[in-house]
């Protein structure tokens, strides 16, 4: 039935979309980095950071001992990719600072969301096409123990040496069974690039210095005109 097939295809697309969306959320730098240059500004900087987090931003804070380290700190923030930098200045009232920050973030957020949605949709579509192309191939059952290890691997959990050896042995066995029986998959290159996305470092970067609120999650392609941004 065509409707059933379309529903299954849409379900696969939504699944891959969510997986890639979560990957993007994990790799995304802080929305805003707050920089203070002396001890007297730290309390005020924390107040600003908490107010921004109340609006859903992921905030990181950098406290410098003196202004001499400011150029290097600002360059590090730019290199990390954080879109907004707040340099604490007592001469600007808090509410004025928040209004200015809201305006800049709203402009950036709308642009970023559209770019991410387009990129994620393309990658999810590639993965769906790869999945459907394999339906005509022979399927097989994976032992439950191997399934569990693959689940742990996918979740980034620790695997012991003997468990890794078990996975390697299983994959070697599967490879041996297929030797000379199939042609190279023409979709493999695009599929692998879709799975990999950006190069993910082995070690993650340090967490934000303020408690991190729950990031926004887009379970699927948002309908046109439904984009919501902080600071309504």
PDB file of C-alpha atoms in Angstrom:
ATOM      1  CA  UNK A   1       0.000   0.000   0.000  1.00  0.00           C
ATOM      2  CA  UNK A   2       1.428   3.366  -1.060  1.00  0.00           C
ATOM      3  CA  UNK A   3       0.108   5.235   1.976  1.00  0.00           C
ATOM      4  CA  UNK A   4       1.716   2.733   4.343  1.00  0.00           C
ATOM      5  CA  UNK A   5       5.011   3.023   2.477  1.00  0.00           C
ATOM      6  CA  UNK A   6       4.868   6.818   2.627  1.00  0.00           C
ATOM      7  CA  UNK A   7       4.139   6.706   6.355  1.00  0.00           C
ATOM      8  CA  UNK A   8       7.080   4.383   6.964  1.00  0.00           C
ATOM      9  CA  UNK A   9       9.343   6.597   4.883  1.00  0.00           C
ATOM     10  CA  UNK A  10       8.222   9.674   6.824  1.00  0.00           C
ATOM     11  CA  UNK A  11       8.793   7.832  10.092  1.00  0.00           C
ATOM     12  CA  UNK A  12      12.341   6.980   9.044  1.00  0.00           C
ATOM     13  CA  UNK A  13      12.948  10.571   8.009  1.00  0.00           C
ATOM     14  CA  UNK A  14      11.738  11.876  11.382  1.00  0.00           C
ATOM     15  CA  UNK A  15      13.973   9.363  13.188  1.00  0.00           C
ATOM     16  CA  UNK A  16      17.101  10.366  11.271  1.00  0.00           C
ATOM     17  CA  UNK A  17      16.188  14.045  11.594  1.00  0.00           C
ATOM     18  CA  UNK A  18      16.041  13.747  15.384  1.00  0.00           C
ATOM     19  CA  UNK A  19      19.334  11.840  15.544  1.00  0.00           C
ATOM     20  CA  UNK A  20      21.142  14.467  13.465  1.00  0.00           C
ATOM     21  CA  UNK A  21      19.446  17.301  15.385  1.00  0.00           C
ATOM     22  CA  UNK A  22      20.736  15.881  18.672  1.00  0.00           C
ATOM     23  CA  UNK A  23      24.207  15.610  17.169  1.00  0.00           C
ATOM     24  CA  UNK A  24      24.069  19.278  16.137  1.00  0.00           C
ATOM     25  CA  UNK A  25      22.883  20.302  19.611  1.00  0.00           C
ATOM     26  CA  UNK A  26      25.819  18.483  21.212  1.00  0.00           C
ATOM     27  CA  UNK A  27      28.372  20.041  18.862  1.00  0.00           C
ATOM     28  CA  UNK A  28      26.944  23.558  18.975  1.00  0.00           C
ATOM     29  CA  UNK A  29      29.016  26.083  20.960  1.00  0.00           C
ATOM     30  CA  UNK A  30      27.515  28.213  23.705  1.00  0.00           C
ATOM     31  CA  UNK A  31      24.947  30.744  22.525  1.00  0.00           C
ATOM     32  CA  UNK A  32      26.644  33.500  24.482  1.00  0.00           C
ATOM     33  CA  UNK A  33      29.942  33.985  26.308  1.00  0.00           C
ATOM     34  CA  UNK A  34      30.168  36.570  29.087  1.00  0.00           C
ATOM     35  CA  UNK A  35      33.583  38.057  29.816  1.00  0.00           C
ATOM     36  CA  UNK A  36      34.450  40.015  32.964  1.00  0.00           C
ATOM     37  CA  UNK A  37      37.858  41.582  33.513  1.00  0.00           C
ATOM     38  CA  UNK A  38      38.059  42.045  37.290  1.00  0.00           C
ATOM     39  CA  UNK A  39      36.700  40.539  40.506  1.00  0.00           C
ATOM     40  CA  UNK A  40      34.282  43.413  41.127  1.00  0.00           C
ATOM     41  CA  UNK A  41      32.404  42.554  37.927  1.00  0.00           C
ATOM     42  CA  UNK A  42      31.948  38.837  38.623  1.00  0.00           C
ATOM     43  CA  UNK A  43      28.737  39.119  40.628  1.00  0.00           C
ATOM     44  CA  UNK A  44      27.178  41.428  38.033  1.00  0.00           C
ATOM     45  CA  UNK A  45      28.339  39.094  35.244  1.00  0.00           C
ATOM     46  CA  UNK A  46      26.620  36.170  36.970  1.00  0.00           C
ATOM     47  CA  UNK A  47      23.380  38.157  37.219  1.00  0.00           C
ATOM     48  CA  UNK A  48      23.528  38.919  33.491  1.00  0.00           C
ATOM     49  CA  UNK A  49      24.269  35.281  32.704  1.00  0.00           C
ATOM     50  CA  UNK A  50      21.360  34.022  34.789  1.00  0.00           C
ATOM     51  CA  UNK A  51      18.970  36.459  33.122  1.00  0.00           C
ATOM     52  CA  UNK A  52      20.087  35.296  29.685  1.00  0.00           C
ATOM     53  CA  UNK A  53      19.684  31.656  30.702  1.00  0.00           C
ATOM     54  CA  UNK A  54      16.163  32.414  31.874  1.00  0.00           C
ATOM     55  CA  UNK A  55      15.426  33.131  28.201  1.00  0.00           C
ATOM     56  CA  UNK A  56      16.827  29.763  27.090  1.00  0.00           C
ATOM     57  CA  UNK A  57      20.356  30.700  26.030  1.00  0.00           C
ATOM     58  CA  UNK A  58      23.306  28.428  26.781  1.00  0.00           C
ATOM     59  CA  UNK A  59      25.767  30.712  28.562  1.00  0.00           C
ATOM     60  CA  UNK A  60      29.469  30.325  29.302  1.00  0.00           C
ATOM     61  CA  UNK A  61      31.430  32.703  31.526  1.00  0.00           C
ATOM     62  CA  UNK A  62      35.063  33.753  31.459  1.00  0.00           C
ATOM     63  CA  UNK A  63      36.552  35.656  34.403  1.00  0.00           C
ATOM     64  CA  UNK A  64      39.868  37.381  33.709  1.00  0.00           C
ATOM     65  CA  UNK A  65      42.317  38.635  36.307  1.00  0.00           C
ATOM     66  CA  UNK A  66      43.117  41.746  34.249  1.00  0.00           C
ATOM     67  CA  UNK A  67      42.380  43.392  30.904  1.00  0.00           C
ATOM     68  CA  UNK A  68      45.728  42.206  29.539  1.00  0.00           C
ATOM     69  CA  UNK A  69      44.225  38.794  28.821  1.00  0.00           C
ATOM     70  CA  UNK A  70      41.171  40.204  27.046  1.00  0.00           C
ATOM     71  CA  UNK A  71      42.391  40.033  23.405  1.00  0.00           C
ATOM     72  CA  UNK A  72      43.402  36.388  23.760  1.00  0.00           C
ATOM     73  CA  UNK A  73      40.118  35.491  25.496  1.00  0.00           C
ATOM     74  CA  UNK A  74      38.021  37.166  22.794  1.00  0.00           C
ATOM     75  CA  UNK A  75      39.942  35.358  20.064  1.00  0.00           C
ATOM     76  CA  UNK A  76      39.404  32.011  21.791  1.00  0.00           C
ATOM     77  CA  UNK A  77      35.665  32.679  21.966  1.00  0.00           C
ATOM     78  CA  UNK A  78      35.566  33.538  18.258  1.00  0.00           C
ATOM     79  CA  UNK A  79      37.533  30.397  17.405  1.00  0.00           C
ATOM     80  CA  UNK A  80      35.112  28.305  19.450  1.00  0.00           C
ATOM     81  CA  UNK A  81      32.206  29.651  17.403  1.00  0.00           C
ATOM     82  CA  UNK A  82      30.095  31.298  20.093  1.00  0.00           C
ATOM     83  CA  UNK A  83      27.951  33.834  18.181  1.00  0.00           C
ATOM     84  CA  UNK A  84      27.606  36.411  20.962  1.00  0.00           C
ATOM     85  CA  UNK A  85      30.162  37.883  23.348  1.00  0.00           C
ATOM     86  CA  UNK A  86      29.156  40.089  26.277  1.00  0.00           C
ATOM     87  CA  UNK A  87      31.924  42.212  27.770  1.00  0.00           C
ATOM     88  CA  UNK A  88      30.702  43.340  31.181  1.00  0.00           C
ATOM     89  CA  UNK A  89      30.520  47.104  31.658  1.00  0.00           C
ATOM     90  CA  UNK A  90      28.817  48.635  34.706  1.00  0.00           C
ATOM     91  CA  UNK A  91      28.081  51.791  32.727  1.00  0.00           C
ATOM     92  CA  UNK A  92      25.310  50.067  30.735  1.00  0.00           C
ATOM     93  CA  UNK A  93      22.087  49.349  32.691  1.00  0.00           C
ATOM     94  CA  UNK A  94      21.164  45.670  32.871  1.00  0.00           C
ATOM     95  CA  UNK A  95      17.826  46.006  31.057  1.00  0.00           C
ATOM     96  CA  UNK A  96      19.434  47.952  28.196  1.00  0.00           C
ATOM     97  CA  UNK A  97      22.084  45.262  27.864  1.00  0.00           C
ATOM     98  CA  UNK A  98      19.445  42.517  27.715  1.00  0.00           C
ATOM     99  CA  UNK A  99      17.451  44.350  25.035  1.00  0.00           C
ATOM    100  CA  UNK A 100      20.577  44.754  22.906  1.00  0.00           C
ATOM    101  CA  UNK A 101      21.519  41.111  23.390  1.00  0.00           C
ATOM    102  CA  UNK A 102      17.991  39.980  22.527  1.00  0.00           C
ATOM    103  CA  UNK A 103      17.986  41.901  19.263  1.00  0.00           C
ATOM    104  CA  UNK A 104      21.280  40.415  18.114  1.00  0.00           C
ATOM    105  CA  UNK A 105      20.418  36.890  19.191  1.00  0.00           C
ATOM    106  CA  UNK A 106      16.984  36.979  17.524  1.00  0.00           C
ATOM    107  CA  UNK A 107      18.602  37.942  14.230  1.00  0.00           C
ATOM    108  CA  UNK A 108      21.258  35.254  14.514  1.00  0.00           C
ATOM    109  CA  UNK A 109      18.906  32.536  15.773  1.00  0.00           C
ATOM    110  CA  UNK A 110      16.483  32.842  12.855  1.00  0.00           C
ATOM    111  CA  UNK A 111      19.311  32.576  10.328  1.00  0.00           C
ATOM    112  CA  UNK A 112      20.966  29.648  12.114  1.00  0.00           C
ATOM    113  CA  UNK A 113      17.728  27.695  12.473  1.00  0.00           C
ATOM    114  CA  UNK A 114      16.954  27.956   8.766  1.00  0.00           C
ATOM    115  CA  UNK A 115      20.472  26.871   7.796  1.00  0.00           C
ATOM    116  CA  UNK A 116      20.421  23.943  10.227  1.00  0.00           C
ATOM    117  CA  UNK A 117      16.963  22.818   9.117  1.00  0.00           C
ATOM    118  CA  UNK A 118      18.042  22.755   5.474  1.00  0.00           C
ATOM    119  CA  UNK A 119      21.260  20.875   6.194  1.00  0.00           C
ATOM    120  CA  UNK A 120      19.635  18.357   8.535  1.00  0.00           C
ATOM    121  CA  UNK A 121      16.817  17.671   6.070  1.00  0.00           C
ATOM    122  CA  UNK A 122      19.308  16.915   3.299  1.00  0.00           C
ATOM    123  CA  UNK A 123      21.339  14.568   5.492  1.00  0.00           C
ATOM    124  CA  UNK A 124      18.209  12.818   6.786  1.00  0.00           C
ATOM    125  CA  UNK A 125      16.961  12.387   3.219  1.00  0.00           C
ATOM    126  CA  UNK A 126      20.258  10.762   2.228  1.00  0.00           C
ATOM    127  CA  UNK A 127      20.007   8.321   5.126  1.00  0.00           C
ATOM    128  CA  UNK A 128      16.410   7.418   4.250  1.00  0.00           C
ATOM    129  CA  UNK A 129      17.422   6.751   0.632  1.00  0.00           C
ATOM    130  CA  UNK A 130      20.281   4.546   1.821  1.00  0.00           C
ATOM    131  CA  UNK A 131      17.979   2.642   4.190  1.00  0.00           C
ATOM    132  CA  UNK A 132      15.329   2.034   1.518  1.00  0.00           C
ATOM    133  CA  UNK A 133      17.937   0.930  -1.023  1.00  0.00           C
ATOM    134  CA  UNK A 134      18.904  -1.925   1.323  1.00  0.00           C
ATOM    135  CA  UNK A 135      15.359  -3.319   1.578  1.00  0.00           C
ATOM    136  CA  UNK A 136      15.855  -5.386  -1.574  1.00  0.00           C
ATOM    137  CA  UNK A 137      19.003  -6.976  -0.130  1.00  0.00           C
ATOM    138  CA  UNK A 138      19.166 -10.057   2.060  1.00  0.00           C
ATOM    139  CA  UNK A 139      18.449  -9.334   5.713  1.00  0.00           C
ATOM    140  CA  UNK A 140      19.734 -11.311   8.691  1.00  0.00           C
ATOM    141  CA  UNK A 141      19.375 -11.522  12.453  1.00  0.00           C
ATOM    142  CA  UNK A 142      22.006 -10.009  14.730  1.00  0.00           C
ATOM    143  CA  UNK A 143      22.622 -11.879  18.021  1.00  0.00           C
ATOM    144  CA  UNK A 144      21.077 -10.099  21.009  1.00  0.00           C
ATOM    145  CA  UNK A 145      24.465  -9.779  22.725  1.00  0.00           C
ATOM    146  CA  UNK A 146      25.930  -8.033  19.706  1.00  0.00           C
ATOM    147  CA  UNK A 147      22.845  -5.814  19.453  1.00  0.00           C
ATOM    148  CA  UNK A 148      23.383  -4.687  23.042  1.00  0.00           C
ATOM    149  CA  UNK A 149      27.048  -3.900  22.431  1.00  0.00           C
ATOM    150  CA  UNK A 150      26.136  -1.933  19.310  1.00  0.00           C
ATOM    151  CA  UNK A 151      23.576  -0.016  21.373  1.00  0.00           C
ATOM    152  CA  UNK A 152      26.206   0.831  23.992  1.00  0.00           C
ATOM    153  CA  UNK A 153      28.624   1.857  21.252  1.00  0.00           C
ATOM    154  CA  UNK A 154      26.000   4.110  19.678  1.00  0.00           C
ATOM    155  CA  UNK A 155      25.334   5.725  23.065  1.00  0.00           C
ATOM    156  CA  UNK A 156      29.036   6.416  23.545  1.00  0.00           C
ATOM    157  CA  UNK A 157      29.246   4.136  26.591  1.00  0.00           C
ATOM    158  CA  UNK A 158      32.432   2.444  27.725  1.00  0.00           C
ATOM    159  CA  UNK A 159      33.159  -0.920  26.118  1.00  0.00           C
ATOM    160  CA  UNK A 160      35.704  -3.311  27.582  1.00  0.00           C
ATOM    161  CA  UNK A 161      38.466  -4.825  25.492  1.00  0.00           C
ATOM    162  CA  UNK A 162      36.802  -8.236  25.301  1.00  0.00           C
ATOM    163  CA  UNK A 163      33.550  -6.591  24.185  1.00  0.00           C
ATOM    164  CA  UNK A 164      35.331  -4.675  21.443  1.00  0.00           C
ATOM    165  CA  UNK A 165      37.011  -7.910  20.364  1.00  0.00           C
ATOM    166  CA  UNK A 166      33.598  -9.575  20.188  1.00  0.00           C
ATOM    167  CA  UNK A 167      32.293  -6.820  17.916  1.00  0.00           C
ATOM    168  CA  UNK A 168      35.405  -6.984  15.741  1.00  0.00           C
ATOM    169  CA  UNK A 169      35.125 -10.764  15.432  1.00  0.00           C
ATOM    170  CA  UNK A 170      31.457 -10.518  14.518  1.00  0.00           C
ATOM    171  CA  UNK A 171      32.119  -7.906  11.833  1.00  0.00           C
ATOM    172  CA  UNK A 172      35.025  -9.925  10.454  1.00  0.00           C
ATOM    173  CA  UNK A 173      32.745 -12.955  10.228  1.00  0.00           C
ATOM    174  CA  UNK A 174      30.084 -10.958   8.408  1.00  0.00           C
ATOM    175  CA  UNK A 175      32.688  -9.540   6.048  1.00  0.00           C
ATOM    176  CA  UNK A 176      34.009 -13.011   5.321  1.00  0.00           C
ATOM    177  CA  UNK A 177      30.524 -14.247   4.504  1.00  0.00           C
ATOM    178  CA  UNK A 178      30.085 -11.454   1.964  1.00  0.00           C
ATOM    179  CA  UNK A 179      33.502 -11.648   0.300  1.00  0.00           C
ATOM    180  CA  UNK A 180      33.032 -11.885  -3.445  1.00  0.00           C
ATOM    181  CA  UNK A 181      29.231 -11.997  -3.186  1.00  0.00           C
ATOM    182  CA  UNK A 182      28.342  -8.352  -3.696  1.00  0.00           C
ATOM    183  CA  UNK A 183      29.290  -5.235  -5.605  1.00  0.00           C
ATOM    184  CA  UNK A 184      30.372  -2.010  -3.849  1.00  0.00           C
ATOM    185  CA  UNK A 185      27.422   0.069  -2.673  1.00  0.00           C
ATOM    186  CA  UNK A 186      27.141   3.259  -4.789  1.00  0.00           C
ATOM    187  CA  UNK A 187      25.396   5.034  -1.911  1.00  0.00           C
ATOM    188  CA  UNK A 188      28.093   4.272   0.644  1.00  0.00           C
ATOM    189  CA  UNK A 189      30.030   7.500   0.200  1.00  0.00           C
ATOM    190  CA  UNK A 190      27.032   9.813   0.625  1.00  0.00           C
ATOM    191  CA  UNK A 191      25.667   7.696   3.452  1.00  0.00           C
ATOM    192  CA  UNK A 192      28.940   7.738   5.366  1.00  0.00           C
ATOM    193  CA  UNK A 193      29.249  11.499   4.984  1.00  0.00           C
ATOM    194  CA  UNK A 194      25.687  11.906   6.246  1.00  0.00           C
ATOM    195  CA  UNK A 195      26.418   9.815   9.318  1.00  0.00           C
ATOM    196  CA  UNK A 196      29.684  11.564  10.075  1.00  0.00           C
ATOM    197  CA  UNK A 197      28.654  15.186   9.604  1.00  0.00           C
ATOM    198  CA  UNK A 198      31.312  17.327  11.241  1.00  0.00           C
ATOM    199  CA  UNK A 199      34.500  15.790  12.554  1.00  0.00           C
ATOM    200  CA  UNK A 200      33.691  15.076  16.188  1.00  0.00           C
ATOM    201  CA  UNK A 201      36.659  15.248  18.568  1.00  0.00           C
ATOM    202  CA  UNK A 202      37.333  12.307  20.878  1.00  0.00           C
ATOM    203  CA  UNK A 203      37.326  14.528  23.921  1.00  0.00           C
ATOM    204  CA  UNK A 204      34.456  16.966  24.412  1.00  0.00           C
ATOM    205  CA  UNK A 205      34.993  20.605  25.284  1.00  0.00           C
ATOM    206  CA  UNK A 206      34.527  21.799  28.887  1.00  0.00           C
ATOM    207  CA  UNK A 207      30.889  22.382  29.922  1.00  0.00           C
ATOM    208  CA  UNK A 208      29.513  25.922  30.363  1.00  0.00           C
ATOM    209  CA  UNK A 209      30.443  27.511  33.672  1.00  0.00           C
ATOM    210  CA  UNK A 210      26.812  28.291  34.431  1.00  0.00           C
ATOM    211  CA  UNK A 211      24.300  25.431  34.771  1.00  0.00           C
ATOM    212  CA  UNK A 212      23.120  24.625  31.267  1.00  0.00           C
ATOM    213  CA  UNK A 213      19.356  24.746  30.609  1.00  0.00           C
ATOM    214  CA  UNK A 214      17.710  22.129  28.425  1.00  0.00           C
ATOM    215  CA  UNK A 215      18.491  22.904  24.800  1.00  0.00           C
ATOM    216  CA  UNK A 216      15.715  23.412  22.304  1.00  0.00           C
ATOM    217  CA  UNK A 217      14.778  20.249  20.486  1.00  0.00           C
ATOM    218  CA  UNK A 218      13.207  20.150  17.049  1.00  0.00           C
ATOM    219  CA  UNK A 219      11.770  16.647  16.606  1.00  0.00           C
ATOM    220  CA  UNK A 220      11.169  17.217  12.922  1.00  0.00           C
ATOM    221  CA  UNK A 221      11.103  19.827  10.194  1.00  0.00           C
ATOM    222  CA  UNK A 222       9.284  22.833  11.658  1.00  0.00           C
ATOM    223  CA  UNK A 223       6.340  24.078   9.571  1.00  0.00           C
ATOM    224  CA  UNK A 224       6.858  27.389   7.733  1.00  0.00           C
ATOM    225  CA  UNK A 225       6.376  30.424   9.897  1.00  0.00           C
ATOM    226  CA  UNK A 226       6.444  28.516  13.189  1.00  0.00           C
ATOM    227  CA  UNK A 227       9.949  29.581  14.223  1.00  0.00           C
ATOM    228  CA  UNK A 228      10.073  30.741  17.833  1.00  0.00           C
ATOM    229  CA  UNK A 229      12.949  32.673  19.274  1.00  0.00           C
ATOM    230  CA  UNK A 230      13.744  33.764  22.813  1.00  0.00           C
ATOM    231  CA  UNK A 231      12.858  37.186  24.186  1.00  0.00           C
ATOM    232  CA  UNK A 232       9.253  37.421  23.029  1.00  0.00           C
TER     233      UNK A 232
END
